[in-house]
Coordinates of C-alpha atoms and ligand atoms in Angstrom, one line a residue:
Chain A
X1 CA 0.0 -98.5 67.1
X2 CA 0.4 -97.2 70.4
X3 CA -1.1 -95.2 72.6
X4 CA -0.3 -91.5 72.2
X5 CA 1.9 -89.9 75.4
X6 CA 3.0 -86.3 75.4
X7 CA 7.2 -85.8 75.4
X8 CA 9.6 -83.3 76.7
X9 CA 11.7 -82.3 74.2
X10 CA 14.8 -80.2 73.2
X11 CA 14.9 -77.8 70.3
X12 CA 18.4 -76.6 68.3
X13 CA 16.2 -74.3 65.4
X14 CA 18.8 -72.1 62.9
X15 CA 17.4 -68.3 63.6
X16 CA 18.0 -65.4 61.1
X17 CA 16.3 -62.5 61.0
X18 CA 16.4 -62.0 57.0
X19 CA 18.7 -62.6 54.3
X20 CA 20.9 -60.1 54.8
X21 CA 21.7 -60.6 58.3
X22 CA 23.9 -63.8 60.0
X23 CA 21.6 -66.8 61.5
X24 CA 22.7 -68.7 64.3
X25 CA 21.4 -71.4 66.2
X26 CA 19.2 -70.9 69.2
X27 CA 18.3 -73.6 71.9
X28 CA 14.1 -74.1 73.0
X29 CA 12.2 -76.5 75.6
X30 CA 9.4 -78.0 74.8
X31 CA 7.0 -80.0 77.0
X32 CA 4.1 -81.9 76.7
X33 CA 4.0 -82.3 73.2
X34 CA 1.8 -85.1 72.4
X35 CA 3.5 -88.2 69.9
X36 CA 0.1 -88.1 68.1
X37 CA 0.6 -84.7 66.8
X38 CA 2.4 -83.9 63.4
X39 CA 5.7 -81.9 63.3
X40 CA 4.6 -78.7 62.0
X41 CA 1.7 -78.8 65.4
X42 CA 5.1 -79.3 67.4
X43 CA 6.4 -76.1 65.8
X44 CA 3.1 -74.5 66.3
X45 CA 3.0 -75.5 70.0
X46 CA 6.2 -74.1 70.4
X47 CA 5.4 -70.1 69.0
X48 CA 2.8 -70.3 70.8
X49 CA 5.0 -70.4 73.5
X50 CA 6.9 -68.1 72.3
X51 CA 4.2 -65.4 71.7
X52 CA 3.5 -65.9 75.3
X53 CA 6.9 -65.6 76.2
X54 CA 7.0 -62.1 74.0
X55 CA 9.4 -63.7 71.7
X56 CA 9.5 -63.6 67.9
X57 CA 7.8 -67.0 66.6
X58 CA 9.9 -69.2 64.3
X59 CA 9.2 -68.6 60.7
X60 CA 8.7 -71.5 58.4
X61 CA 7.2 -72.9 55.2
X62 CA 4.0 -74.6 54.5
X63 CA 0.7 -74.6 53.4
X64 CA -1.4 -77.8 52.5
X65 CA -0.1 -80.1 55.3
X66 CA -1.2 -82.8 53.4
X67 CA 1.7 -83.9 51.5
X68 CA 1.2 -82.0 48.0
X69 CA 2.2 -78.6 48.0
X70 CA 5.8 -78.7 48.8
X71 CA 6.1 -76.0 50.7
X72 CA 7.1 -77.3 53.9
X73 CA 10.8 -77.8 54.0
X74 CA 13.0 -78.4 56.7
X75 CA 16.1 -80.0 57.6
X76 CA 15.5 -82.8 60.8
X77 CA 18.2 -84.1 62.3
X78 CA 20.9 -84.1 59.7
X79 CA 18.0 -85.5 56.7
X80 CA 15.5 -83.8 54.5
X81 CA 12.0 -83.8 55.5
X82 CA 13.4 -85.7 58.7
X83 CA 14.0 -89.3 59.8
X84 CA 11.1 -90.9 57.7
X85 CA 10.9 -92.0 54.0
X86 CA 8.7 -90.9 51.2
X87 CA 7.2 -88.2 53.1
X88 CA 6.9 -84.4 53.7
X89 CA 7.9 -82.7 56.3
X90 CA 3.9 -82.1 57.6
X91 CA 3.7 -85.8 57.1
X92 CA 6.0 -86.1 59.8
X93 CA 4.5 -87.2 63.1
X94 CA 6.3 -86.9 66.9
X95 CA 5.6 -89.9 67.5
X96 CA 9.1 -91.2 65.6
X97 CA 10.8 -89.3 68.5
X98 CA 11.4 -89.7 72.1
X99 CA 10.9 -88.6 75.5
X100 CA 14.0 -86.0 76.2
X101 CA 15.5 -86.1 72.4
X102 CA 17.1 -83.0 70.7
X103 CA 15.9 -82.0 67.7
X104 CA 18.1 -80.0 65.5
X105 CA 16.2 -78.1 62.5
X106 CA 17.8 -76.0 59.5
X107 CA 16.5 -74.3 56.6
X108 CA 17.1 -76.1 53.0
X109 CA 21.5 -75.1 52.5
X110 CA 22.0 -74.3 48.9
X111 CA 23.8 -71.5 46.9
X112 CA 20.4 -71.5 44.9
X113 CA 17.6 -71.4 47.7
X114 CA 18.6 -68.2 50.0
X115 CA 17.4 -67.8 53.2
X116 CA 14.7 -65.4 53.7
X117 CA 14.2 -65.6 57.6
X118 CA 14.7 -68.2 60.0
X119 CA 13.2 -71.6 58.1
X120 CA 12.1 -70.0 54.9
X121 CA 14.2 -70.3 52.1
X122 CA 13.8 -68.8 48.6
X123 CA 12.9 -71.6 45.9
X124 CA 12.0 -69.0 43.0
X125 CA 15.2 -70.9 41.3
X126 CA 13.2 -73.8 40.8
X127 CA 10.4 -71.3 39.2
X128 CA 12.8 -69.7 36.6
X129 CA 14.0 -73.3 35.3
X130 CA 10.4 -74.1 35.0
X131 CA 9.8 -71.1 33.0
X132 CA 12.6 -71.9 30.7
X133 CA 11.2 -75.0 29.5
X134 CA 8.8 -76.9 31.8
X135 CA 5.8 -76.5 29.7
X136 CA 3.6 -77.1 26.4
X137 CA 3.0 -74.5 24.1
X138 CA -0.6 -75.6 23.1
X139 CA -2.9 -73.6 21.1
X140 CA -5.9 -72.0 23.2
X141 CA -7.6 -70.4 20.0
X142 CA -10.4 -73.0 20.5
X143 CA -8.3 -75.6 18.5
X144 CA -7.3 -77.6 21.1
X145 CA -7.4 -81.4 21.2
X146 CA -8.2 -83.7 23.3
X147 CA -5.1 -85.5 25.0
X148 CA -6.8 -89.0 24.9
X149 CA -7.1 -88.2 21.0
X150 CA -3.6 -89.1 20.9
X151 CA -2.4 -92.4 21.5
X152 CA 0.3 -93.0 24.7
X153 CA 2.1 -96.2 24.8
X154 CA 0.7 -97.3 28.9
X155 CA 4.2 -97.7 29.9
X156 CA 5.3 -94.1 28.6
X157 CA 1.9 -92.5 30.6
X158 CA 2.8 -94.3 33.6
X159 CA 6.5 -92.7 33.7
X160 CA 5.7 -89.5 32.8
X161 CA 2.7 -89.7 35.3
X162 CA 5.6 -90.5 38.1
X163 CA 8.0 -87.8 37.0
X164 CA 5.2 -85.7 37.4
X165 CA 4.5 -86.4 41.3
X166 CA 7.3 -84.0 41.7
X167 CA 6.0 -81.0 43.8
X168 CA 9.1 -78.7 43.9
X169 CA 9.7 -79.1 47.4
X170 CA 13.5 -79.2 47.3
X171 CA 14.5 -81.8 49.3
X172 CA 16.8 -83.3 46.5
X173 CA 19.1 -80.6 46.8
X174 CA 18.5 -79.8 50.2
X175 CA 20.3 -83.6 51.1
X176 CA 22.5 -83.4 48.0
X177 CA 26.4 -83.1 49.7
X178 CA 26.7 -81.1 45.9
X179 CA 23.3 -79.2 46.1
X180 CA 22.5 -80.5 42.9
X181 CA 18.7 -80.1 41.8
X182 CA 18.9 -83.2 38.9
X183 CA 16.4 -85.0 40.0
X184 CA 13.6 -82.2 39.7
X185 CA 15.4 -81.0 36.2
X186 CA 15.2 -84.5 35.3
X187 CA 11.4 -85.2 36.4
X188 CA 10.2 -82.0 35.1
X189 CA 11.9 -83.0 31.6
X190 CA 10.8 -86.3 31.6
X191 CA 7.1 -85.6 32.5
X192 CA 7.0 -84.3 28.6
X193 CA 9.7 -86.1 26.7
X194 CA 7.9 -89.3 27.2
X195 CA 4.7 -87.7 25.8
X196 CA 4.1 -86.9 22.5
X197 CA 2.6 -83.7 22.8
X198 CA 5.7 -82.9 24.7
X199 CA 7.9 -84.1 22.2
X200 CA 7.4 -81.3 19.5
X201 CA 9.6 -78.8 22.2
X202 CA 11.6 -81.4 23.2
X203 CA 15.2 -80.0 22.4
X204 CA 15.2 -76.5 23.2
X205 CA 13.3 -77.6 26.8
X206 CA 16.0 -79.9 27.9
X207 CA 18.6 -77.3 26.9
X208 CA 17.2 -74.8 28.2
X209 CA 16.1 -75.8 31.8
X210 CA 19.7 -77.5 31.9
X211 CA 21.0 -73.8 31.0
X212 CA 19.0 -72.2 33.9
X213 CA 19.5 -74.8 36.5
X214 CA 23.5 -73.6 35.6
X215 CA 23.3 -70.3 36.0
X216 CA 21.1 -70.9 39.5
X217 CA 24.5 -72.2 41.0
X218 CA 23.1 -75.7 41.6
X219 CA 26.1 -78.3 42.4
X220 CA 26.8 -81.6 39.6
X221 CA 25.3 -84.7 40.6
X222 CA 27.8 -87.5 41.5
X223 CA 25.0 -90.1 41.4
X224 CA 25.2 -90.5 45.3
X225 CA 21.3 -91.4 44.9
X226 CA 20.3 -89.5 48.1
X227 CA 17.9 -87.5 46.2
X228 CA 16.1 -90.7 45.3
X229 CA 15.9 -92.2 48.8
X230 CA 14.9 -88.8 50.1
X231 CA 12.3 -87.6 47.7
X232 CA 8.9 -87.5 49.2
X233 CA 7.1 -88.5 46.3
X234 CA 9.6 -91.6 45.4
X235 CA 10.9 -90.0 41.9
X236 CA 13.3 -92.0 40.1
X237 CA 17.3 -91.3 39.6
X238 CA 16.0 -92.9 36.0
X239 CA 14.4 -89.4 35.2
X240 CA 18.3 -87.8 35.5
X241 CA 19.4 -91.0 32.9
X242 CA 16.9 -90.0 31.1
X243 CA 17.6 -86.3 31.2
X244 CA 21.1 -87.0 30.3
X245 CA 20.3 -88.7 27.3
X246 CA 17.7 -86.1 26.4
X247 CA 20.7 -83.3 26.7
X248 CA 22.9 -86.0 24.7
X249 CA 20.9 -85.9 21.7
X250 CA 19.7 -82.5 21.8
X251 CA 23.3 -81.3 22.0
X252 CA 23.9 -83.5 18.7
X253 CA 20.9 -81.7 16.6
Chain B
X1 CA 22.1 -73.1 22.2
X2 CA 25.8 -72.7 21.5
X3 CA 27.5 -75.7 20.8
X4 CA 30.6 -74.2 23.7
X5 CA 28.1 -73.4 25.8
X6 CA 26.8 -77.2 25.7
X7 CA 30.6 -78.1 26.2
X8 CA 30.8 -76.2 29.7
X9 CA 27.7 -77.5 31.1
X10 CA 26.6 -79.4 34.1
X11 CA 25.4 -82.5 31.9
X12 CA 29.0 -82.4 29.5
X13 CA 30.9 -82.4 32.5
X14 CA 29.2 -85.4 33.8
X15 CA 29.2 -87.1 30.9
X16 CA 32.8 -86.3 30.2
X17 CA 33.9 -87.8 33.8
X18 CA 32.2 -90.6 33.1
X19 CA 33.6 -91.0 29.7
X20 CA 37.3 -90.8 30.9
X21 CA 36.3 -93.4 33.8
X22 CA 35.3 -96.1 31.7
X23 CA 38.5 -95.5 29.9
X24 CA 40.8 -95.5 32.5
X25 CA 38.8 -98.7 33.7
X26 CA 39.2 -100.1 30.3
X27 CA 43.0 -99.6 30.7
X28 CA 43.2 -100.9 34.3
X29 CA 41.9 -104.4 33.0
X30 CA 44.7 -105.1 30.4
X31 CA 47.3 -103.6 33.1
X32 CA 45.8 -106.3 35.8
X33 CA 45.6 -109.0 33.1
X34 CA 48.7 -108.3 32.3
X35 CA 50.4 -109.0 35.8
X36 CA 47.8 -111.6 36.4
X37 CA 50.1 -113.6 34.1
X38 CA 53.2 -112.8 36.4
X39 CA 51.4 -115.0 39.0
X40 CA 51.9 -118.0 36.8
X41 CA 54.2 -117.5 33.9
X42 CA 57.6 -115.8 33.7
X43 CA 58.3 -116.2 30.6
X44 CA 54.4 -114.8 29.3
X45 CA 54.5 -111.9 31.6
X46 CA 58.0 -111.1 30.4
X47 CA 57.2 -111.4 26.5
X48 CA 53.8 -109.4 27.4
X49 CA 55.8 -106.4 29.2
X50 CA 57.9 -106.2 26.3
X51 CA 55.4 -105.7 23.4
X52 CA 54.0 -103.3 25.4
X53 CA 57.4 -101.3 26.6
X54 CA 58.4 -101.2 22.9
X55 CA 55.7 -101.4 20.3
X56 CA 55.3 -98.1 18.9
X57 CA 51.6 -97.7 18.5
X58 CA 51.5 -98.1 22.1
X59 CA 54.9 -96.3 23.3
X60 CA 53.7 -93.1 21.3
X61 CA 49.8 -93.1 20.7
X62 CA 48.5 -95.2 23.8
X63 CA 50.7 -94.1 26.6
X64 CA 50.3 -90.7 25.5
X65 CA 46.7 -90.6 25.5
X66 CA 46.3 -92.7 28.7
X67 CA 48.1 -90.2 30.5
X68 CA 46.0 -87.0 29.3
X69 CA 43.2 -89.4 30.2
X70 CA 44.2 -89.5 34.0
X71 CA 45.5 -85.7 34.2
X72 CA 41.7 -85.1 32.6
X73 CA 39.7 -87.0 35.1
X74 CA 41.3 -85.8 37.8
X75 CA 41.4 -82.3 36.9
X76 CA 37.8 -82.5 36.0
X77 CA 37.3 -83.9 39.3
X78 CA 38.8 -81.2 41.5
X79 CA 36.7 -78.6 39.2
X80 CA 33.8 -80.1 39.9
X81 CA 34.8 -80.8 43.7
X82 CA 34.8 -77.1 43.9
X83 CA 31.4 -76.7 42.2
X84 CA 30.0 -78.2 44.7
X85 CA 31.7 -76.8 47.6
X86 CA 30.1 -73.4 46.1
X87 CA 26.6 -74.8 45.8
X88 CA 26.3 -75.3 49.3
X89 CA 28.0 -71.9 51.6
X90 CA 26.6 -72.4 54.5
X91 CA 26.8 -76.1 55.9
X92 CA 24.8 -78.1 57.6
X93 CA 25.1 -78.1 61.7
X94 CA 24.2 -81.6 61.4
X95 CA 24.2 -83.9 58.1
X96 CA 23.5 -87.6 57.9
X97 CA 24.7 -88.5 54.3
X98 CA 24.9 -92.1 55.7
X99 CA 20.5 -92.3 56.3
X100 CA 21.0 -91.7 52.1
X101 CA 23.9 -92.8 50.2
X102 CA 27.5 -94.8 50.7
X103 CA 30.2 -93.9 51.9
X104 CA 31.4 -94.5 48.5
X105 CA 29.9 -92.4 46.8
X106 CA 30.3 -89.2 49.0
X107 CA 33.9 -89.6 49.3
X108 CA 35.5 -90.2 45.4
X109 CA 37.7 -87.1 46.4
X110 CA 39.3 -88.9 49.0
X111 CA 39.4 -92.3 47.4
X112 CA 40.4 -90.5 44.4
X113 CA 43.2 -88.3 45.8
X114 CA 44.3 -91.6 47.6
X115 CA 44.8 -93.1 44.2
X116 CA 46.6 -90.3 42.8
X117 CA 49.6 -90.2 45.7
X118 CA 50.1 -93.9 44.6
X119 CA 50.5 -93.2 41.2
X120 CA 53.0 -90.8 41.9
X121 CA 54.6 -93.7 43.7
X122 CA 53.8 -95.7 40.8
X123 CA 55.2 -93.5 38.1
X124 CA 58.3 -92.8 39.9
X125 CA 58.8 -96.5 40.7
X126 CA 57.9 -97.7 36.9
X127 CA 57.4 -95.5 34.1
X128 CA 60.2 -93.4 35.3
X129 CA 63.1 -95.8 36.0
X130 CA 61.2 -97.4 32.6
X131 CA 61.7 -94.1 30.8
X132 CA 65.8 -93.8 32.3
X133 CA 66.6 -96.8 31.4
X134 CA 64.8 -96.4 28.1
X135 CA 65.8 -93.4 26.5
X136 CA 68.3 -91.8 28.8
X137 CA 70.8 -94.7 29.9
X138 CA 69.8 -96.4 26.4
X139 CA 70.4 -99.8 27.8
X140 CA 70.7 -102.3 25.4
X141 CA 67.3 -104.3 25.1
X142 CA 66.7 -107.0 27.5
X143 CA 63.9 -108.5 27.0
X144 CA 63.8 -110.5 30.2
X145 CA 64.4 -108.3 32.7
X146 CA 60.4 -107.7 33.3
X147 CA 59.7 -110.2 35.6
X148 CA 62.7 -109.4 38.0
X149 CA 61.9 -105.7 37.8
X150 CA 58.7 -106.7 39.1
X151 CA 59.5 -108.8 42.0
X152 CA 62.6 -106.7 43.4
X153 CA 59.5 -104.1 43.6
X154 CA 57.3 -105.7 46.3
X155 CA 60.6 -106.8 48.2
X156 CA 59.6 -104.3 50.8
X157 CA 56.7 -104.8 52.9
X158 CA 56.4 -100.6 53.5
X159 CA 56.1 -100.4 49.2
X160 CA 53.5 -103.4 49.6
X161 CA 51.8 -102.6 52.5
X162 CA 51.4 -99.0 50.6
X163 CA 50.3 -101.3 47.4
X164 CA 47.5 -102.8 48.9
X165 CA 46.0 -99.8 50.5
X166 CA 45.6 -97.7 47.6
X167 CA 44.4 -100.5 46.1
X168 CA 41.3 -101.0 48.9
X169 CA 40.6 -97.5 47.9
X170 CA 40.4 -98.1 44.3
X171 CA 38.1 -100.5 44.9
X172 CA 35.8 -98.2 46.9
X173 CA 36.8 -95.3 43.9
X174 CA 35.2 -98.0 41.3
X175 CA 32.2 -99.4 43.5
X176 CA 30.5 -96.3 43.2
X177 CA 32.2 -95.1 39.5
X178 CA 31.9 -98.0 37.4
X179 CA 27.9 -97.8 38.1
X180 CA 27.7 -94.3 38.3
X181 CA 29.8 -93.7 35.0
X182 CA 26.8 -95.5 33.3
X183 CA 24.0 -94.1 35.1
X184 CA 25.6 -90.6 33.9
X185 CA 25.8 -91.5 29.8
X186 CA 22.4 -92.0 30.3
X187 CA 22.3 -96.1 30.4
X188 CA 19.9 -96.9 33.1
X189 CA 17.4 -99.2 31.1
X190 CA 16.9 -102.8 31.8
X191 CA 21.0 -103.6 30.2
X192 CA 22.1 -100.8 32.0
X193 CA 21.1 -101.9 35.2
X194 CA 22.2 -105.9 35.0
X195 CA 25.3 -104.6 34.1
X196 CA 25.5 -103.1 37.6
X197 CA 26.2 -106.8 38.9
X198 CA 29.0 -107.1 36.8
X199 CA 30.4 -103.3 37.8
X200 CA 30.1 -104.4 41.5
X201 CA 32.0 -108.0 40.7
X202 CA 34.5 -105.9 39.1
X203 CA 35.1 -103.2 42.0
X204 CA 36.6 -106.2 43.7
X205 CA 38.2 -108.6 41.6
X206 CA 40.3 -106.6 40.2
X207 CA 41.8 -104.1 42.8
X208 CA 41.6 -107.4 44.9
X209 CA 43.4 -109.3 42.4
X210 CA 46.2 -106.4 42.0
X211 CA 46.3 -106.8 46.0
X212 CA 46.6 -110.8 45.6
X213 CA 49.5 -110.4 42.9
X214 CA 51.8 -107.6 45.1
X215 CA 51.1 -110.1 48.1
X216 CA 52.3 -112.9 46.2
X217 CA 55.4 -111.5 44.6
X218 CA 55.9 -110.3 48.4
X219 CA 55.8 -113.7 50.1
X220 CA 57.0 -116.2 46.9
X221 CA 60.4 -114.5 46.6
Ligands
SF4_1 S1 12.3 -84.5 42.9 FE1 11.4 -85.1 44.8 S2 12.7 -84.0 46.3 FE2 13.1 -83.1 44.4 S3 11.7 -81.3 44.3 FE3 10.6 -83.0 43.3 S4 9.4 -83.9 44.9 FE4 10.9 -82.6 45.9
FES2 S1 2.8 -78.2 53.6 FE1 2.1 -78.9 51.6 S2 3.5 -80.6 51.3 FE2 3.9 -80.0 53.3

C-alpha cells in the first residue's frame, strides 16, 4: 500500500435544515485531509472546520464505524456507500480519492426514508416492516428449546445465516433507480423461512412484511441487480426469488 | 390477507409482468419461425401464413388473447413506471446506475416504448391491411399471396431501416426480460440460472434473425 499523503479536496454536501424545509446543495474546501483517514474522519475534519468558522456542522448518520450497525448512509459520487464494494460507508477510506477531486454527497432519495436534516434520513420504514413479520414468536415461559435441539440441513443454516448479514442500512433502495427495498424484505424473510422454527409463521410473515413494505411507498423491483452489487454485506438477489416464491405460495393457502 | 389485496401487490405485479413476458416471448418464437421459413421456402412460408390467417382457433381465440397479452404488459408497465417515479421525489444530483446494473435493465421503458411505435407500424402495415382485405374487401382466398405481401413490405429501405432498429431494441428489451421474468416467478435455483445462457442466446438470435430476414427480403428482390 502506499504511503499516506494528505489531499485538497472539494465538497458538494445536500444541506436542509429539517424535513419540512427545501435542502440545497452547498459547496466546502477541504485541505489536508490525510488518504489514511476513513470518510466519516473526512466529514469530521470538515465540521470541525466549520465550528471554527461559526457555521452549522453537517448532520449525518453513524455509530459503530465498524461496518455492522448500518447507520452510516450516504450517497458518494452518484453510488451508495461510495465508489467501493461490499462496504459501509465508515469503511470507506480517502485514500480511493485524489488530490483536487469533488466529492458530491446526498442523503439516501426515497419516498420511504424522509429526510430529517442535512444527511440523516428517516429509516423507521424499514422498522415497521420488521415488526409486521420479521420475527419468531417463541415461548419465554421457561419452555424454551434449544435451537441446536432441532436439526438444520448445513446448506439451509448457511443461507439463512447470509440473509441474515443484512443490517438495515438502506443502501438497496438508496441505489435502486425504483427505490425498491426487495432485497432487505427478501433477506429478512428468508433468514426464517429456511429455518424450521421459522417456518411455523411462515405465511402470514411473508404477507405481511410484503403488505407494509406497500404501504411505505417503496418502488417494484425490475431485477436491475444494483441492490446486490451495492449491498455492503454481499446479500443475494436469490433472497427476492426466494421471497417471491414464499409470497407465491402463501397467496395460494 | 385478502385474496384482492394479494392481487394489487408489489410481488403480483411482478409476477404478472413476468408472466405476460414469457408469453409474448413464447409467441415471438413461432412468429420468427415462421418467417425464418420465408428465407428458404415460398411455398412453406405461404402454406404456414395461411393456416395461421384462417384457422379459427387461432383467428378468434389466439389472436385475441395475444393482443390483450401486449395491451396488458404494456399497461402494466407504464403503472409500474410510475411507481417508481413516486418512490423516489427528489432525485439524485448525481447517479451512476452504470457502477451497478446495465443499461438494459434500467431502460425497459425506452426499449419498450421503442417496441411499441413499431408495432403500430406493424399493425398498420399487417394485421390491418390483413383484417381489410379479410373481412371488409372480402377478397376471395388466395392462398399464395403471403409471400409477396411479405417482400413488397421491405421494398423500402426507410420501412427496413426502421425494421431493424426496433428490432436492436428488442433485443436489449429481452436481454434483461427473458432473465429477469424468471428471476421474478421465483426460479433462481441451479435450472433457473443455466437457463440464463440460453435467455441470453435468445436475446440475439432471434431479434437478429428477424433483422437477417427483413435484410434479406430487402436485398434478394
Ligand atoms: S440488503 Fe444489504 S443494502 Fe439492503 S439493507 Fe440489508 S445490508 Fe443494507
Ligand atoms: S457506522 Fe455502523 S455500519 Fe457504518
Amino acid at each position: 500500500m502506499s504511503a499516506a499523503k494528505n489531499i485538497n479536496i472539494s465538497l458538494q454536501i445536500w444541506r436542509q435544515k429539517n424535513s419540512k424545509e427545501k435542502g440545497k446543495m452547498e459547496t466546502y474546501k477541504l485541505n489536508d485531509v490525510s488518504t489514511a483517514s476513513s470518510f466519516l474522519e473526512m466529514l469530521d475534519q470538515l465540521n470541525e472546520q466549520l465550528v471554527n468558522e461559526r457555521k452549522e456542522p453537517i448532520a449525518f448518520d453513524h455509530d459503530c464505524r465498524e461496518g455492522i450497525c448500518g447507520m452510516c448512509s450516504l450517497y458518494i459520487n452518484g453510488r451508495a456507500h461510495g465508489p467501493d464494494t461490499g462496504i459501509t460507508t465508515c469503511q470507506l477510506h480517502m485514500r480511493m480519492f485524489n488530490d483536487g477531486d469533488t466529492i458530491v454527497i446526498e442523503p439516501w432519495r426515497s419516498a420511504a426514508f424522509p429526510v430529517i436534516k442535512d444527511l440523516i434520513v428517516d429509516r423507521t420504514s424499514f422498522d415497521r416492516i420488521q415488526q409486521a413479520g420479521g420475527f419468531v414468536s417463541v415461548n419465554t415461559s421457561g419452555n424454551t428449546i434449544d435451537a441446536n435441539a432441532t436439526p438444520v440441513p448445513k446448506d439451509d443454516a448457511d443461507k439463512a445465516f447470509e440473509a441474515a448479514a443484512c443490517i438495515g442500512c438502506g443502501a438497496c433502495v438508496a441505489t435502486c433507480k425504483n427505490g425498491s427495498a426487495m432485497l432487505f424484505v427478501g433477506a429478512k424473510v428468508s433468514q426464517y423461512a429456511l429455518l424450521p422454527q421459522g417456518r411455523v409463521e411462515a405465511t402470514a410473515r411473508v404477507l405481511n412484511m410484503v403488505r407494509q413494505m406497500d404501504e411505505e411507498g417503496f418502488g417494484n423491483c425490475t431485477n436491475t441487480g444494483a441492490c446486490e452489487i451495492e449491498c455492503p454485506k454481499g446479500i443475494s438477489l436469490e433472497n427476492i426469488a426466494r421471497m417471491n416464491r414464499e409470497y407465491l405460495s402463501a397467496s395460494l393457502k | 390477507m385478502a385474496k384482492s389485496a394479494i392481487l394489487k401487490s408489489s410481488i403480483a405485479k411482478k409476477v404478472a409482468m413476468a408472466l405476460s413476458g414469457l408469453f409474448l416471448i413464447s409467441f415471438l418464437s413461432l412468429h420468427f419461425f415462421i418467417n425464418f421459413v420465408s428465407v428458404f421456402s415460398e411455398n412453406s412460408f405461404n402454406a404456414m401464413s395461411h393456416f395461421m390467417g384462417y384457422n379459427p382457433l387461432i383467428q378468434f381465440v389466439m389472436q385475441p388473447v395475444l393482443v390483450a397479452g401486449v395491451v396488458f404488459h404494456f399497461v402494466m408497465g407504464f403503472v409500474l413506471e410510475l411507481k417508481n417515479r413516486n418512490a423516489r421525489p427528489v432525485a439524485y444530483v448525481k447517479f451512476d446506475g452504470a457502477a451497478n446494473s446495465s443499461w438494459a435493465s434500467r431502460n425497459m421503458i425506452i426499449s419498450g416504448l421503442v417496441v411499441l411505435a413499431f408495432l403500430g407500424l406493424h399493425m398498420y402495415d399487417f394485421w390491418f391491411h390483413e383484417m381489410v382485405y379479410k373481412y371488409v374487401e372480402s377478397n376471395v382466398i388466395d392462398e399464395t399471396r403471403y409471400y409477396d405481401e411479405l417482400v413488397a413490405k421491405f421494398e423500402s429501405p426507410v420501412r427496413t431501416g426502421l425494421y431493424c432498429v426496433a428490432f436492436v431494441l428488442l433485443a436489449l428489451h429481452l436481454w434483461h426480460g427473458f432473465t429477469s421474468s424468471l428471476q421474478s416467478v421465483g426460479f433462481d435455483n441451479k435450472i433457473g440460472k443455466s437457463l440464463h445462457k440460453i435467455c441470453y442466446a435468445f436475446a440475439i438470435i432471434v431479434p437478429f434473425g428477424f433483422i437477417f430476414i427483413a435484410l434479406f427480403h430487402h436485398f434478394n428482390n
